[in-house]
Amino acid sequence: MVRRPVAWVAAIVLFVEAIGIALLNWFLGVVVDRQDMSLAGLDSDMMSVSSKVGGLVFGLYFALCGVAALLVAVRDRAPGLFGRILLISAAVVHGLLGAFTVGLVGWGAFVFMMVALGLIVFTLLAFDRGAGPAGAAPGDGAGGEDGNGGAKGDANGGTNGGTGGSPITAPPTPSAS
């Protein structure tokens, strides 16, 4: 299947982005520090430090998202709640960054952001929690409990949400006589 390699690639892309965004913001902080200029009266040292700290925080965020994608690839299972939230937020961030980069940086950066967005979304959708074994319909489980505590289809409850009673059957087909 293709879902594990896509999760691996998504994890690698997120790790590369984590390093890239941290280094870019660190470089921008150094540039601001060496310029020794202020922007609307702001202290250049404060702008330099905040750029470096922001880059580290954003880099750690992307690294954490990369760890979530890496765990999905290694385990070959859907991410847990925290991992799912991280990957969804990373997808939203990539969508927003893609919208901003098309005007500020160019189409190449936009394409990169959209590829990263696609990898993250594919990782989320390919490892859907609701998907069971191949070919199994929802509710086709061996055993299981209904809403009333009885096994599906027994005398204590039915397969129609655990409300009990008999299952709904189709009306008879009319004959043409």
Coordinates of N, CA, C and O in Angstrom, one line a residue:
M1 N 0.8 -1.2 0.0 CA 0.0 0.0 0.0 C 0.9 1.2 0.0 O 2.0 1.2 0.3
V2 N 0.3 2.3 -0.3 CA 1.0 3.6 -0.5 C 0.9 4.5 0.8 O 1.6 5.5 0.9
R3 N 0.1 4.1 1.7 CA -0.1 5.0 2.8 C 1.0 5.1 3.8 O 1.3 6.2 4.3
R4 N 1.8 4.1 4.0 CA 2.9 4.1 4.9 C 4.1 5.0 4.3 O 4.6 5.8 5.0
P5 N 4.4 4.8 3.0 CA 5.4 5.7 2.5 C 5.1 7.2 2.5 O 5.9 8.0 2.7
V6 N 3.8 7.4 2.3 CA 3.3 8.8 2.3 C 3.5 9.4 3.7 O 3.9 10.6 3.9
A7 N 3.2 8.6 4.7 CA 3.3 9.1 6.1 C 4.8 9.3 6.4 O 5.2 10.3 7.1
W8 N 5.7 8.4 5.9 CA 7.1 8.6 6.0 C 7.6 9.9 5.4 O 8.4 10.7 6.0
V9 N 7.2 10.1 4.2 CA 7.5 11.4 3.4 C 7.0 12.6 4.2 O 7.7 13.6 4.3
A10 N 5.8 12.5 4.7 CA 5.2 13.6 5.4 C 6.0 13.9 6.6 O 6.3 15.1 7.0
A11 N 6.5 12.9 7.3 CA 7.3 13.1 8.5 C 8.6 13.7 8.2 O 9.1 14.7 8.8
I12 N 9.2 13.3 7.1 CA 10.5 13.9 6.7 C 10.3 15.3 6.3 O 11.1 16.2 6.6
V13 N 9.3 15.6 5.5 CA 9.0 17.0 5.1 C 8.8 17.9 6.3 O 9.3 19.0 6.4
L14 N 8.1 17.4 7.3 CA 7.8 18.2 8.5 C 9.1 18.4 9.3 O 9.3 19.5 9.9
F15 N 10.0 17.4 9.4 CA 11.3 17.6 10.1 C 12.1 18.6 9.3 O 12.8 19.4 9.9
V16 N 12.2 18.5 8.0 CA 12.9 19.5 7.2 C 12.4 20.9 7.4 O 13.2 21.9 7.5
E17 N 11.1 21.0 7.4 CA 10.5 22.3 7.6 C 10.8 22.9 9.0 O 11.0 24.1 9.2
A18 N 10.8 22.0 10.0 CA 11.2 22.4 11.4 C 12.6 23.0 11.4 O 12.8 24.1 12.0
I19 N 13.5 22.3 10.8 CA 14.9 22.8 10.8 C 14.9 24.1 10.0 O 15.6 25.1 10.4
G20 N 14.3 24.1 8.8 CA 14.3 25.3 8.0 C 13.7 26.5 8.6 O 14.3 27.6 8.5
I21 N 12.6 26.4 9.2 CA 11.9 27.6 9.8 C 12.7 28.1 11.0 O 12.8 29.3 11.2
A22 N 13.3 27.2 11.8 CA 14.1 27.6 12.9 C 15.4 28.3 12.4 O 15.7 29.4 13.0
L23 N 16.0 27.8 11.4 CA 17.2 28.5 10.9 C 16.9 29.8 10.2 O 17.7 30.8 10.4
L24 N 15.8 29.8 9.5 CA 15.4 31.1 8.8 C 15.1 32.2 9.8 O 15.6 33.3 9.7
N25 N 14.4 31.9 10.9 CA 14.1 32.9 11.9 C 15.3 33.3 12.7 O 15.5 34.4 13.1
W26 N 16.2 32.3 12.9 CA 17.5 32.6 13.6 C 18.3 33.6 12.8 O 18.8 34.6 13.3
F27 N 18.4 33.3 11.4 CA 19.1 34.2 10.5 C 18.5 35.6 10.5 O 19.2 36.6 10.5
L28 N 17.2 35.6 10.5 CA 16.5 36.9 10.5 C 16.8 37.7 11.8 O 16.9 38.9 11.8
G29 N 16.8 37.0 12.9 CA 17.2 37.6 14.1 C 18.6 38.2 14.2 O 18.8 39.2 14.7
V30 N 19.5 37.4 13.6 CA 20.9 37.9 13.5 C 21.0 39.1 12.6 O 21.7 40.1 12.9
V31 N 20.2 39.1 11.5 CA 20.2 40.3 10.6 C 19.7 41.5 11.3 O 20.3 42.6 11.2
V32 N 18.6 41.4 12.0 CA 18.0 42.5 12.7 C 19.0 43.0 13.8 O 19.1 44.2 14.0
D33 N 19.6 42.1 14.4 CA 20.6 42.5 15.5 C 21.8 43.2 14.9 O 22.2 44.2 15.5
R34 N 22.2 42.8 13.8 CA 23.4 43.5 13.2 C 23.0 44.8 12.5 O 23.8 45.7 12.3
Q35 N 21.7 45.0 12.1 CA 21.3 46.2 11.5 C 21.3 47.3 12.5 O 21.5 48.5 12.2
D36 N 21.0 47.0 13.7 CA 20.8 48.0 14.8 C 19.9 49.2 14.4 O 20.3 50.3 14.6
M37 N 18.8 48.8 13.9 CA 17.8 49.8 13.5 C 16.5 49.4 14.2 O 16.3 48.3 14.7
S38 N 15.6 50.4 14.4 CA 14.4 50.2 15.0 C 13.2 50.3 14.0 O 13.3 51.0 13.0
L39 N 12.2 49.6 14.3 CA 11.0 49.7 13.4 C 9.9 50.3 14.3 O 9.4 49.7 15.2
A40 N 9.5 51.5 13.9 CA 8.5 52.3 14.7 C 8.8 52.4 16.1 O 8.0 52.3 17.0
G41 N 10.1 52.6 16.5 CA 10.5 52.8 17.8 C 10.7 51.5 18.6 O 11.0 51.6 19.8
L42 N 10.6 50.3 18.0 CA 10.8 49.1 18.8 C 12.3 48.8 18.9 O 13.1 49.2 18.1
D43 N 12.6 48.2 20.0 CA 14.0 47.9 20.3 C 14.5 46.8 19.4 O 13.9 45.7 19.3
S44 N 15.6 47.0 18.7 CA 16.2 46.0 17.8 C 16.6 44.7 18.5 O 16.5 43.6 17.9
D45 N 17.1 44.9 19.7 CA 17.4 43.7 20.5 C 16.2 42.8 20.8 O 16.2 41.6 20.7
M46 N 15.1 43.5 21.1 CA 13.9 42.7 21.4 C 13.3 42.0 20.1 O 12.9 40.9 20.2
M47 N 13.4 42.7 19.0 CA 13.0 42.1 17.8 C 13.9 40.9 17.4 O 13.4 39.9 16.9
S48 N 15.1 41.0 17.6 CA 16.1 39.9 17.4 C 15.8 38.7 18.2 O 15.7 37.6 17.7
V49 N 15.6 39.0 19.5 CA 15.4 37.8 20.4 C 14.0 37.2 20.1 O 13.9 36.0 20.1
S50 N 13.0 38.0 19.9 CA 11.7 37.5 19.6 C 11.7 36.7 18.3 O 11.0 35.7 18.2
S51 N 12.4 37.1 17.3 CA 12.5 36.3 16.1 C 13.2 35.0 16.3 O 12.7 33.9 15.8
K52 N 14.2 34.9 17.1 CA 14.9 33.7 17.4 C 14.0 32.8 18.2 O 13.9 31.6 17.9
V53 N 13.4 33.3 19.2 CA 12.5 32.5 20.1 C 11.3 32.0 19.3 O 10.9 30.8 19.4
G54 N 10.7 32.9 18.5 CA 9.6 32.4 17.6 C 10.0 31.3 16.6 O 9.2 30.4 16.4
G55 N 11.2 31.4 16.1 CA 11.7 30.4 15.2 C 11.9 29.1 15.9 O 11.5 28.0 15.3
L56 N 12.4 29.1 17.1 CA 12.6 27.9 17.8 C 11.2 27.3 18.2 O 11.1 26.0 18.1
V57 N 10.3 28.1 18.6 CA 9.0 27.6 19.0 C 8.3 26.9 17.8 O 7.7 25.8 17.9
F58 N 8.3 27.7 16.7 CA 7.7 27.2 15.5 C 8.4 25.9 15.0 O 7.7 25.0 14.5
G59 N 9.7 25.9 15.1 CA 10.4 24.7 14.7 C 10.1 23.5 15.5 O 10.0 22.4 15.0
L60 N 10.0 23.7 16.8 CA 9.6 22.6 17.7 C 8.2 22.1 17.4 O 7.9 21.0 17.5
Y61 N 7.3 23.1 17.1 CA 5.9 22.7 16.7 C 6.0 21.8 15.5 O 5.3 20.7 15.4
F62 N 6.7 22.2 14.4 CA 6.8 21.3 13.2 C 7.5 20.0 13.5 O 7.1 19.0 13.0
A63 N 8.5 20.0 14.4 CA 9.1 18.8 14.8 C 8.2 17.8 15.5 O 8.2 16.6 15.3
L64 N 7.3 18.4 16.4 CA 6.3 17.6 17.1 C 5.3 17.0 16.1 O 4.9 15.9 16.2
C65 N 4.9 17.8 15.1 CA 4.0 17.3 14.1 C 4.7 16.2 13.3 O 4.1 15.2 12.9
G66 N 6.0 16.4 13.0 CA 6.8 15.3 12.3 C 6.8 14.1 13.1 O 6.8 13.0 12.6
V67 N 7.0 14.2 14.4 CA 6.9 13.0 15.3 C 5.6 12.3 15.2 O 5.5 11.0 15.2
A68 N 4.5 13.1 15.2 CA 3.2 12.5 15.1 C 3.1 11.7 13.7 O 2.5 10.6 13.7
A69 N 3.5 12.3 12.6 CA 3.5 11.6 11.3 C 4.4 10.4 11.3 O 4.1 9.4 10.7
L70 N 5.5 10.5 12.0 CA 6.5 9.4 12.1 C 5.9 8.2 12.8 O 6.0 7.1 12.4
L71 N 5.2 8.5 13.9 CA 4.5 7.4 14.7 C 3.4 6.8 13.9 O 3.2 5.5 13.9
V72 N 2.7 7.5 13.0 CA 1.7 6.9 12.2 C 2.4 6.0 11.2 O 1.9 4.9 10.9
A73 N 3.5 6.4 10.6 CA 4.2 5.6 9.6 C 4.8 4.3 10.3 O 4.7 3.2 9.7
V74 N 5.4 4.4 11.4 CA 6.0 3.3 12.1 C 4.9 2.3 12.6 O 5.1 1.1 12.3
R75 N 3.9 2.8 13.2 CA 2.8 1.9 13.7 C 1.9 1.4 12.7 O 1.2 0.4 12.9
D76 N 1.8 2.1 11.6 CA 0.8 1.8 10.5 C -0.6 1.8 11.1 O -1.5 0.9 10.8
R77 N -0.9 2.8 11.9 CA -2.2 3.0 12.5 C -2.5 4.5 12.5 O -1.6 5.3 12.4
A78 N -3.8 4.8 12.7 CA -4.2 6.2 12.7 C -3.7 6.8 14.0 O -3.4 6.2 15.0
P79 N -3.4 8.1 13.9 CA -2.9 8.8 15.1 C -3.9 8.9 16.2 O -5.1 8.8 15.9
G80 N -3.4 9.0 17.4 CA -4.3 9.2 18.5 C -4.9 10.6 18.5 O -4.7 11.4 17.5
L81 N -5.7 11.0 19.5 CA -6.3 12.3 19.5 C -5.3 13.4 19.4 O -5.5 14.3 18.6
F82 N -4.3 13.4 20.3 CA -3.3 14.5 20.3 C -2.6 14.5 18.9 O -2.4 15.6 18.4
G83 N -2.2 13.4 18.4 CA -1.5 13.4 17.1 C -2.4 13.9 16.0 O -2.0 14.6 15.0
R84 N -3.7 13.5 16.0 CA -4.7 14.0 15.0 C -4.8 15.5 15.1 O -4.9 16.2 14.1
I85 N -4.9 16.0 16.3 CA -5.1 17.5 16.5 C -3.8 18.2 15.9 O -3.9 19.2 15.2
L86 N -2.6 17.6 16.2 CA -1.4 18.2 15.7 C -1.4 18.2 14.2 O -1.0 19.2 13.6
L87 N -1.7 17.1 13.6 CA -1.7 17.0 12.1 C -2.7 17.9 11.5 O -2.5 18.5 10.4
I88 N -3.9 18.0 12.1 CA -4.9 18.9 11.5 C -4.5 20.3 11.6 O -4.6 21.1 10.7
S89 N -3.9 20.7 12.8 CA -3.4 22.1 12.9 C -2.3 22.3 11.9 O -2.2 23.4 11.4
A90 N -1.4 21.4 11.7 CA -0.3 21.5 10.7 C -0.9 21.7 9.3 O -0.4 22.5 8.5
A91 N -2.0 21.0 9.0 CA -2.6 21.1 7.7 C -3.2 22.6 7.5 O -3.0 23.2 6.5
V92 N -3.8 23.1 8.6 CA -4.4 24.4 8.5 C -3.2 25.4 8.4 O -3.3 26.4 7.6
V93 N -2.1 25.3 9.1 CA -1.0 26.2 9.0 C -0.4 26.1 7.6 O -0.1 27.2 7.0
H94 N -0.3 25.0 7.0 CA 0.2 24.9 5.7 C -0.7 25.5 4.6 O -0.2 26.2 3.7
G95 N -2.0 25.4 4.8 CA -2.9 26.1 4.0 C -2.8 27.6 4.0 O -2.8 28.3 3.0
L96 N -2.7 28.1 5.3 CA -2.5 29.6 5.5 C -1.2 30.1 4.9 O -1.1 31.1 4.3
L97 N -0.1 29.3 5.2 CA 1.2 29.7 4.8 C 1.3 29.7 3.2 O 1.9 30.5 2.6
G98 N 0.6 28.7 2.6 CA 0.5 28.6 1.2 C -0.1 29.8 0.6 O 0.3 30.4 -0.4
A99 N -1.2 30.3 1.2 CA -1.9 31.5 0.8 C -1.1 32.7 0.9 O -1.1 33.6 0.0
F100 N -0.3 32.8 2.0 CA 0.6 34.0 2.1 C 1.8 33.9 1.2 O 2.2 34.9 0.7
T101 N 2.4 32.7 1.1 CA 3.6 32.6 0.3 C 3.4 32.9 -1.2 O 4.4 33.3 -1.9
V102 N 2.3 32.6 -1.7 CA 2.1 32.8 -3.1 C 2.3 34.3 -3.5 O 2.8 34.6 -4.6
G103 N 1.9 35.2 -2.6 CA 2.0 36.6 -2.9 C 3.4 37.1 -2.5 O 3.9 38.0 -3.1
L104 N 3.9 36.6 -1.4 CA 5.2 37.1 -0.8 C 6.4 36.5 -1.4 O 7.4 37.2 -1.7
V105 N 6.4 35.2 -1.6 CA 7.6 34.5 -2.1 C 7.5 34.1 -3.5 O 8.5 34.2 -4.3
G106 N 6.4 33.5 -3.9 CA 6.2 33.1 -5.3 C 5.5 31.7 -5.4 O 5.2 31.1 -4.4
W107 N 5.4 31.3 -6.6 CA 4.6 30.0 -6.9 C 5.4 28.8 -6.4 O 4.8 27.8 -6.1
G108 N 6.7 28.8 -6.4 CA 7.5 27.7 -6.0 C 7.2 27.3 -4.5 O 7.0 26.2 -4.1
A109 N 7.2 28.4 -3.7 CA 6.9 28.2 -2.3 C 5.5 27.7 -2.1 O 5.2 26.9 -1.2
F110 N 4.6 28.3 -2.9 CA 3.2 27.9 -2.8 C 3.0 26.4 -3.1 O 2.3 25.6 -2.4
V111 N 3.7 25.9 -4.2 CA 3.6 24.5 -4.6 C 4.2 23.6 -3.4 O 3.6 22.6 -3.1
F112 N 5.3 24.0 -2.8 CA 5.9 23.3 -1.7 C 4.9 23.2 -0.6 O 4.7 22.1 0.0
M113 N 4.2 24.3 -0.2 CA 3.3 24.3 0.9 C 2.1 23.4 0.6 O 1.5 22.7 1.4
M114 N 1.6 23.4 -0.7 CA 0.5 22.6 -1.1 C 0.8 21.1 -1.1 O 0.0 20.3 -0.8
V115 N 2.1 20.8 -1.5 CA 2.5 19.4 -1.5 C 2.6 18.9 0.0 O 2.1 17.8 0.3
A116 N 3.1 19.7 0.9 CA 3.2 19.4 2.3 C 1.7 19.2 2.8 O 1.5 18.3 3.6
L117 N 0.9 20.1 2.5 CA -0.6 20.0 2.9 C -1.2 18.7 2.4 O -1.9 18.0 3.1
G118 N -0.9 18.4 1.2 CA -1.5 17.2 0.6 C -1.0 15.9 1.3 O -1.7 15.0 1.6
L119 N 0.3 15.9 1.6 CA 0.9 14.8 2.4 C 0.3 14.6 3.7 O -0.1 13.5 4.2
I120 N 0.1 15.7 4.4 CA -0.5 15.7 5.8 C -2.0 15.2 5.7 O -2.4 14.4 6.5
V121 N -2.7 15.8 4.8 CA -4.1 15.4 4.6 C -4.3 13.9 4.2 O -5.1 13.2 4.7
F122 N -3.4 13.5 3.3 CA -3.5 12.1 2.9 C -3.1 11.2 4.1 O -3.8 10.1 4.2
T123 N -2.1 11.6 4.9 CA -1.8 10.8 6.1 C -3.0 10.7 7.0 O -3.3 9.6 7.6
L124 N -3.7 11.8 7.2 CA -4.9 11.8 8.1 C -6.0 10.9 7.5 O -6.7 10.2 8.2
L125 N -6.3 11.0 6.2 CA -7.4 10.3 5.6 C -7.1 8.8 5.3 O -8.0 8.0 5.4
A126 N -5.9 8.5 5.0 CA -5.5 7.1 4.7 C -5.6 6.2 5.9 O -5.9 5.1 5.8
F127 N -5.3 6.8 7.1 CA -5.3 6.1 8.3 C -6.6 6.5 9.1 O -6.5 6.8 10.3
D128 N -7.7 6.4 8.5 CA -9.0 6.8 9.1 C -9.3 5.8 10.2 O -9.2 4.6 10.0
R129 N -9.7 6.3 11.3 CA -10.1 5.5 12.5 C -11.3 4.6 12.2 O -11.4 3.5 12.7
G130 N -12.3 5.1 11.4 CA -13.5 4.3 11.2 C -13.3 3.2 10.2 O -14.1 2.3 10.2
A131 N -12.2 3.1 9.5 CA -12.0 2.0 8.6 C -11.6 0.8 9.3 O -10.7 0.8 10.1
G132 N -12.3 -0.3 9.0 CA -12.0 -1.6 9.6 C -11.2 -2.4 8.6 O -10.5 -1.9 7.7
P133 N -11.3 -3.8 8.7 CA -10.7 -4.6 7.8 C -11.3 -4.4 6.4 O -12.4 -4.0 6.2
A134 N -10.5 -4.7 5.4 CA -10.9 -4.5 4.0 C -12.2 -5.3 3.7 O -12.2 -6.5 4.0
G135 N -13.2 -4.6 3.1 CA -14.4 -5.3 2.7 C -15.4 -5.4 3.8 O -16.5 -5.9 3.6
A136 N -15.1 -5.0 5.0 CA -16.0 -5.1 6.1 C -16.9 -3.9 6.2 O -16.4 -2.8 6.1
A137 N -18.2 -4.1 6.3 CA -19.1 -3.0 6.4 C -19.2 -2.5 7.9 O -18.9 -3.3 8.8
P138 N -19.5 -1.2 8.1 CA -19.6 -0.8 9.5 C -20.6 -1.6 10.3 O -21.7 -1.9 9.7
G139 N -20.3 -2.0 11.4 CA -21.2 -2.8 12.2 C -21.0 -4.3 12.0 O -21.7 -5.1 12.7
D140 N -20.1 -4.7 11.1 CA -19.9 -6.2 10.9 C -18.7 -6.6 11.8 O -17.6 -6.8 11.4
G141 N -19.0 -6.7 13.1 CA -18.0 -7.1 14.0 C -18.4 -8.5 14.6 O -19.5 -8.8 14.7
A142 N -17.4 -9.2 15.0 CA -17.7 -10.4 15.7 C -18.0 -10.1 17.2 O -17.2 -9.6 17.9
G143 N -19.2 -10.3 17.5 CA -19.7 -10.0 18.9 C -20.0 -8.5 19.0 O -20.5 -7.9 18.1
G144 N -19.6 -7.9 20.1 CA -19.8 -6.5 20.3 C -21.1 -6.3 21.1 O -21.9 -7.2 21.3
E145 N -21.2 -5.1 21.5 CA -22.3 -4.8 22.4 C -23.2 -3.7 21.7 O -22.7 -2.9 21.0
D146 N -24.5 -3.8 22.0 CA -25.4 -2.8 21.5 C -25.6 -1.8 22.6 O -25.0 -1.9 23.7
G147 N -26.5 -0.9 22.5 CA -26.8 0.1 23.5 C -27.3 -0.4 24.8 O -27.3 0.3 25.8
N148 N -27.9 -1.6 24.8 CA -28.6 -2.1 26.0 C -27.7 -3.1 26.7 O -28.1 -3.8 27.7
G149 N -26.5 -3.3 26.3 CA -25.6 -4.3 27.0 C -25.7 -5.7 26.5 O -24.9 -6.5 26.9
G150 N -26.5 -6.0 25.6 CA -26.6 -7.3 25.0 C -25.8 -7.4 23.7 O -25.4 -6.4 23.1
A151 N -25.6 -8.6 23.3 CA -24.8 -8.8 22.1 C -25.7 -8.4 20.9 O -26.9 -8.5 21.0
K152 N -25.1 -8.0 19.8 CA -25.9 -7.6 18.7 C -26.8 -8.7 18.2 O -26.3 -9.8 17.9
G153 N -28.0 -8.4 18.0 CA -28.9 -9.4 17.4 C -29.5 -10.4 18.3 O -30.2 -11.3 17.9
D154 N -29.3 -10.3 19.6 CA -29.8 -11.3 20.5 C -31.2 -10.8 21.0 O -31.7 -9.8 20.6
A155 N -31.7 -11.5 22.0 CA -33.1 -11.2 22.4 C -33.1 -9.9 23.2 O -34.2 -9.3 23.4
N156 N -32.0 -9.5 23.8 CA -32.1 -8.3 24.6 C -32.0 -7.0 23.8 O -32.3 -5.9 24.3
G157 N -31.5 -7.1 22.6 CA -31.4 -5.9 21.8 C -31.2 -6.2 20.4 O -30.9 -7.3 20.0
G158 N -31.4 -5.3 19.5 CA -31.3 -5.5 18.1 C -30.1 -4.8 17.5 O -29.3 -4.2 18.2
T159 N -30.0 -5.0 16.2 CA -28.9 -4.3 15.5 C -29.3 -2.9 15.1 O -28.5 -2.2 14.5
N160 N -30.5 -2.4 15.5 CA -30.9 -1.1 15.1 C -30.6 -0.1 16.2 O -31.5 0.6 16.6
G161 N -29.4 0.0 16.7 CA -29.0 1.0 17.6 C -29.3 0.6 19.1 O -29.3 1.4 19.9
G162 N -29.7 -0.7 19.3 CA -29.8 -1.1 20.7 C -31.2 -0.8 21.2 O -31.4 -0.7 22.4
T163 N -32.2 -0.5 20.4 CA -33.5 -0.2 20.9 C -34.4 -1.4 21.2 O -35.4 -1.3 21.7
G164 N -33.9 -2.6 20.8 CA -34.7 -3.8 21.1 C -35.7 -4.0 20.0 O -35.8 -3.3 19.0
G165 N -36.5 -5.0 20.1 CA -37.5 -5.3 19.1 C -37.0 -6.1 17.9 O -35.8 -6.4 17.8
S166 N -37.8 -6.3 16.9 CA -37.4 -7.0 15.7 C -36.8 -6.1 14.7 O -37.1 -4.9 14.6
P167 N -35.8 -6.6 13.9 CA -35.3 -5.7 12.9 C -36.3 -5.4 11.8 O -37.3 -6.1 11.6
I168 N -36.1 -4.3 11.1 CA -37.0 -3.9 10.1 C -36.7 -4.7 8.8 O -35.6 -5.0 8.4
T169 N -37.8 -5.2 8.3 CA -37.8 -6.1 7.1 C -38.4 -5.3 5.9 O -39.3 -4.5 6.1
A170 N -38.0 -5.7 4.7 CA -38.6 -5.1 3.5 C -40.0 -5.6 3.3 O -40.3 -6.7 3.6
P171 N -40.9 -4.7 2.8 CA -42.2 -5.2 2.5 C -42.2 -6.2 1.3 O -41.3 -6.2 0.5
P172 N -43.2 -7.1 1.3 CA -43.2 -8.1 0.2 C -43.4 -7.4 -1.1 O -44.0 -6.4 -1.3
T173 N -42.8 -8.1 -2.2 CA -42.8 -7.5 -3.5 C -44.2 -7.9 -4.1 O -44.7 -9.0 -4.0
P174 N -44.9 -6.9 -4.7 CA -46.2 -7.2 -5.3 C -46.1 -8.1 -6.5 O -45.2 -8.0 -7.2
S175 N -47.1 -9.0 -6.6 CA -47.0 -9.9 -7.8 C -47.9 -9.4 -8.9 O -48.9 -8.6 -8.6
A176 N -47.6 -9.7 -10.1 CA -48.3 -9.2 -11.3 C -49.3 -10.2 -11.8 O -49.2 -10.7 -12.9
S177 N -50.3 -10.7 -11.0 CA -51.2 -11.7 -11.5 C -52.5 -11.1 -11.8 O -53.1 -10.2 -11.4

